[in-house]
PDB file of C-alpha atoms in Angstrom:
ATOM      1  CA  UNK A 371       0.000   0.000   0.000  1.00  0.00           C
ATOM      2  CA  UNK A 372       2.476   2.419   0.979  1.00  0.00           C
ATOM      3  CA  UNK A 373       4.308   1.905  -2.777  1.00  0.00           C
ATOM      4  CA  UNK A 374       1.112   2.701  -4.257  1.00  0.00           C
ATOM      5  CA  UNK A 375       0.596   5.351  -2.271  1.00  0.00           C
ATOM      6  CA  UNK A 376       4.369   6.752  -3.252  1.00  0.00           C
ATOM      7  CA  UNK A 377       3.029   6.359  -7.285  1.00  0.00           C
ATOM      8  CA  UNK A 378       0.021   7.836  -6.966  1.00  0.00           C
ATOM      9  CA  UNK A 379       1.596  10.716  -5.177  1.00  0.00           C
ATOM     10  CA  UNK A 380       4.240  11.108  -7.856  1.00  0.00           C
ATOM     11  CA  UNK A 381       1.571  10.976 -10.742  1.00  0.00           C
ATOM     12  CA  UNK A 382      -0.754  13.316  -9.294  1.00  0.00           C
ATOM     13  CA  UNK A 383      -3.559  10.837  -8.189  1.00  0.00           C
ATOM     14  CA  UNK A 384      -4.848  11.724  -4.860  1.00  0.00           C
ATOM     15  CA  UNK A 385      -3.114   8.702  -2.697  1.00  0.00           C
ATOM     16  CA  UNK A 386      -7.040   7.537  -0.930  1.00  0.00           C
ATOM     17  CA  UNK A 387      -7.105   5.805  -4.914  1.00  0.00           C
ATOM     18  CA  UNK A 388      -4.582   3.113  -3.410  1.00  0.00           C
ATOM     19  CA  UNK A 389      -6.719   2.603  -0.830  1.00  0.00           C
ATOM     20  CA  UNK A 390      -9.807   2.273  -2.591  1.00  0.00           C
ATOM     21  CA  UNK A 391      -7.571  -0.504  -4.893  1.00  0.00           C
ATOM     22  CA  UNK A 392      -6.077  -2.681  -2.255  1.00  0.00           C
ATOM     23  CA  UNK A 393      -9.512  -2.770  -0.549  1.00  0.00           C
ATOM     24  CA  UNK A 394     -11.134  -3.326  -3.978  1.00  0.00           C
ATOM     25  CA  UNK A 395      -8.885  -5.808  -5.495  1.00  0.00           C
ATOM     26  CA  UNK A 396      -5.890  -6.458  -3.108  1.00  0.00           C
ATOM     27  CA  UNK A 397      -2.788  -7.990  -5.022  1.00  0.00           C
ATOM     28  CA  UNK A 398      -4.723  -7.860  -8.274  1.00  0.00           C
ATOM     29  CA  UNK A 399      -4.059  -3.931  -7.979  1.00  0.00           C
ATOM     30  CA  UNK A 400      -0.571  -4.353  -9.788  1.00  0.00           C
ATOM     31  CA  UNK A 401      -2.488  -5.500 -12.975  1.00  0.00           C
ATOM     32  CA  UNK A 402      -4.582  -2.477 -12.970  1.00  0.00           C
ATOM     33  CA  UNK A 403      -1.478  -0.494 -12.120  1.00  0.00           C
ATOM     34  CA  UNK A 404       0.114  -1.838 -15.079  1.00  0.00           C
ATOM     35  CA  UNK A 405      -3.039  -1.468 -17.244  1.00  0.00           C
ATOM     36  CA  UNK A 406      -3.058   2.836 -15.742  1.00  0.00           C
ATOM     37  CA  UNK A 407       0.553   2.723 -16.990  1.00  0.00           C
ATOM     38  CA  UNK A 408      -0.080   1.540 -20.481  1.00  0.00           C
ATOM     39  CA  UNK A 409      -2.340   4.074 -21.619  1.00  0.00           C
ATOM     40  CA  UNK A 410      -2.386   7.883 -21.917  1.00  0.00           C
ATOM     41  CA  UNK A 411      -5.500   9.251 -20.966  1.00  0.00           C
ATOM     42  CA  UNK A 412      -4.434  12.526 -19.657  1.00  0.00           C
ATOM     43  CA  UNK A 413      -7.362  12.439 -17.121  1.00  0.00           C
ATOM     44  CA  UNK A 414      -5.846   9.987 -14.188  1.00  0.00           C
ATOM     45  CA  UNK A 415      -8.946   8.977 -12.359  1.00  0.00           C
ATOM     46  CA  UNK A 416     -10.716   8.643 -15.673  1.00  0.00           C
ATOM     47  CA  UNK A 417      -7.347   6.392 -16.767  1.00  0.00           C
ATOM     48  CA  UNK A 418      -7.847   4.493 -13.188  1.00  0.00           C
ATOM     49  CA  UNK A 419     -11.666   4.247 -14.214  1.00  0.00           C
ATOM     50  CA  UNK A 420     -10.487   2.701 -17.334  1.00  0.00           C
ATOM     51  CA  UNK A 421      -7.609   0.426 -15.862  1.00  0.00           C
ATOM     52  CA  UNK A 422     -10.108  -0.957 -13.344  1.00  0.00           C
ATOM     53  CA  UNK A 423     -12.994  -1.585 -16.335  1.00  0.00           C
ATOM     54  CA  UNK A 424     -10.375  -3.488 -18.004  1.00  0.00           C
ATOM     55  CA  UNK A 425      -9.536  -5.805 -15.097  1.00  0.00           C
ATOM     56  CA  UNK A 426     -13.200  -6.668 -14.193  1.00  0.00           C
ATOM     57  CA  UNK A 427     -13.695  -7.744 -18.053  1.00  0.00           C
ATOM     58  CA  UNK A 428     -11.039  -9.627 -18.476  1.00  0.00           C
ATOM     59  CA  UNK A 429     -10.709 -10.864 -15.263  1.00  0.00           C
ATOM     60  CA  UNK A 430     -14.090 -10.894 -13.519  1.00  0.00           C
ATOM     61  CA  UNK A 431     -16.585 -11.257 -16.538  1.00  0.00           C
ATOM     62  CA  UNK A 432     -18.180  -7.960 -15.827  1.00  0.00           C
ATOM     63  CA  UNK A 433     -20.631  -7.316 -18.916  1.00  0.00           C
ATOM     64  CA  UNK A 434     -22.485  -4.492 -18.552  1.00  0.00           C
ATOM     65  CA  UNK A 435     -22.371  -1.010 -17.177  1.00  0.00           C
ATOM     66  CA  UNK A 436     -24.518  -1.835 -13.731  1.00  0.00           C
ATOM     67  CA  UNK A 437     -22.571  -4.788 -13.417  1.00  0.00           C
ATOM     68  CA  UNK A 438     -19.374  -2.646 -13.148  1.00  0.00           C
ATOM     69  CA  UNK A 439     -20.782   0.709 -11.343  1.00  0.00           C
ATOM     70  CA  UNK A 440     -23.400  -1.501  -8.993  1.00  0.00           C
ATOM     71  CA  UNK A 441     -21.550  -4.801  -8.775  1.00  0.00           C
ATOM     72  CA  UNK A 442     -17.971  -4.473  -9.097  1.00  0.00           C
ATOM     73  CA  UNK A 443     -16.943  -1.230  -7.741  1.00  0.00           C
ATOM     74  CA  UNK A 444     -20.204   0.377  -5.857  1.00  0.00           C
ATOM     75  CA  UNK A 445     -19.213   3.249  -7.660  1.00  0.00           C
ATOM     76  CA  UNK A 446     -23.334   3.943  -8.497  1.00  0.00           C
ATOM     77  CA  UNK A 447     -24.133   4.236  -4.473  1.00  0.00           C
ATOM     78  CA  UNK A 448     -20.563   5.498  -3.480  1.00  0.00           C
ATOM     79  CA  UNK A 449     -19.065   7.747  -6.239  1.00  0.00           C
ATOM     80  CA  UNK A 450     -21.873   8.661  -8.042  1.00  0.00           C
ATOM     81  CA  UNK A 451     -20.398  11.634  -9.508  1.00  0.00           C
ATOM     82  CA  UNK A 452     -17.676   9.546 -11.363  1.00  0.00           C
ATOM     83  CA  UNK A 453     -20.688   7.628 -12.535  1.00  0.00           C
ATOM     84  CA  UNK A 454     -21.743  11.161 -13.977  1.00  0.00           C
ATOM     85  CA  UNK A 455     -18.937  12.141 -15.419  1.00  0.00           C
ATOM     86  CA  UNK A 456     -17.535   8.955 -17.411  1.00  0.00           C
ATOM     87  CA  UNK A 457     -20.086   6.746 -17.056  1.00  0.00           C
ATOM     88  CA  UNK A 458     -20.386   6.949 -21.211  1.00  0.00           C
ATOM     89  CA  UNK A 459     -16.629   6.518 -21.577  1.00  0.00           C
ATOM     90  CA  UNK A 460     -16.950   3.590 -19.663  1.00  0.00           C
ATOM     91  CA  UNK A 461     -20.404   2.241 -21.755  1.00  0.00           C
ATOM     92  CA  UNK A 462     -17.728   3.158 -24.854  1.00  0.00           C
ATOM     93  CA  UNK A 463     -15.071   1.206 -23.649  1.00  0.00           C
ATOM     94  CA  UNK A 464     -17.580  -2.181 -22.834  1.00  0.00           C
ATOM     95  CA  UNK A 465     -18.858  -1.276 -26.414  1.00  0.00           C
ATOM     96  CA  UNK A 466     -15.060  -1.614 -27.721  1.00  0.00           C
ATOM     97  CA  UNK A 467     -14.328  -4.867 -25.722  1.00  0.00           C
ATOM     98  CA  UNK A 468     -17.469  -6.821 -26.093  1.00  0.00           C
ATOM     99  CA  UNK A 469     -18.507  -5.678 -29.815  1.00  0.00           C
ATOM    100  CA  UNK A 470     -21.654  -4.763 -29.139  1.00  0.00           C
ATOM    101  CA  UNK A 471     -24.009  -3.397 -31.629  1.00  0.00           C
ATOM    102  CA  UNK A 472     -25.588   0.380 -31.790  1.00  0.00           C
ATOM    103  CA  UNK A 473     -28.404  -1.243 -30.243  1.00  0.00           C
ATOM    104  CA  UNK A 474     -26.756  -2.425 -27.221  1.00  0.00           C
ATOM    105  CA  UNK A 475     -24.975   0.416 -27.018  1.00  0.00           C
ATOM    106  CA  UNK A 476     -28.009   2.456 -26.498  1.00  0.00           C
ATOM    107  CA  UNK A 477     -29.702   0.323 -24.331  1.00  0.00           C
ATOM    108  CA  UNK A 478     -26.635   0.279 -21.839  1.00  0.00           C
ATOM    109  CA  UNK A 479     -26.516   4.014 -21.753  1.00  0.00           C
ATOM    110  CA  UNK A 480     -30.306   4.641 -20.968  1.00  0.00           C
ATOM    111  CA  UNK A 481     -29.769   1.505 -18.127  1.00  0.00           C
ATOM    112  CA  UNK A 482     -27.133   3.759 -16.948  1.00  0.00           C
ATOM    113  CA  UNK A 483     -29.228   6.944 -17.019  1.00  0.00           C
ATOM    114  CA  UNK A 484     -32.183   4.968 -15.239  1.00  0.00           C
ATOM    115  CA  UNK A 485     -30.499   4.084 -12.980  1.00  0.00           C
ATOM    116  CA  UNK A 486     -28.610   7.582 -11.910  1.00  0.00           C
ATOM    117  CA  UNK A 487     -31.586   8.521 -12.058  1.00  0.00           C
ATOM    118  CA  UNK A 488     -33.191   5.958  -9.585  1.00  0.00           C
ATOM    119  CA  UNK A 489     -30.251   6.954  -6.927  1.00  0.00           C
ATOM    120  CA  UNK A 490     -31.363  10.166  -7.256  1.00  0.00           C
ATOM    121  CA  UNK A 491     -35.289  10.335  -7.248  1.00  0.00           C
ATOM    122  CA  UNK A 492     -37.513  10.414  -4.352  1.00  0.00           C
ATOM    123  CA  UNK A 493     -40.782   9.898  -4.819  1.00  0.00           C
ATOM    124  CA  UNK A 494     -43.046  11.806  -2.193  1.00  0.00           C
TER     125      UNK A 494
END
């Protein structure tokens, strides 16, 4: 943990990410470390986002949007806002790795938006 910590510092990642991915995945965290070092998004928890995505498909036979944000990483209930901002990079990327069609596509990102909205919506 504390060698994570030390890389995220150096990269600019906020260091509570390597405790969010030792408590997520424990020693699996070097693959997704490796996978954050391979690419170039220039937005690092967005790359992270990405790293982790790949992991839990390839990996954990995550195969849908929910499955990641609800399932895998909580990130719907916990981190909502990350949901907000990349949840369609992330319906992209699950697009890219499972060649899905325009269809399916779709359908993921209005499960996606239901269900924001669903965390969000109080019915009185």
């Amino acid at each position: 943990l504390l060698v994570l910590k030390k890389k995220f510092r150096r990269i600019g990642l906020d260091e509570s990410w390597a405790h969010y991915l030792v408590n997520t995945y424990g020693k699996q965290s070097d693959l997704i470390i490796e996978r954050f070092n391979e690419t170039d998004e220039p937005v690092l928890e967005l790359r992270l986002l990405l790293a982790e995505l790949w992991f839990a498909v390839h990996y954990e036979m995550v195969g849908s949007s929910l499955d990641f944000f609800v399932r895998r990483t909580g990130r719907l209930y916990f981190d909502i806002q990350s949901v907000r901002a990349f949840g369609k990079e992330v319906v992209s990327q699950l697009a890219d790795y499972l060649k899905w069609s325009e269809a399916k596509y779709d359908s993921e990102l209005v499960a996606l938006e239901k269900a924001l909205h669903h965390c969000v919506a109080f019915k009185q």
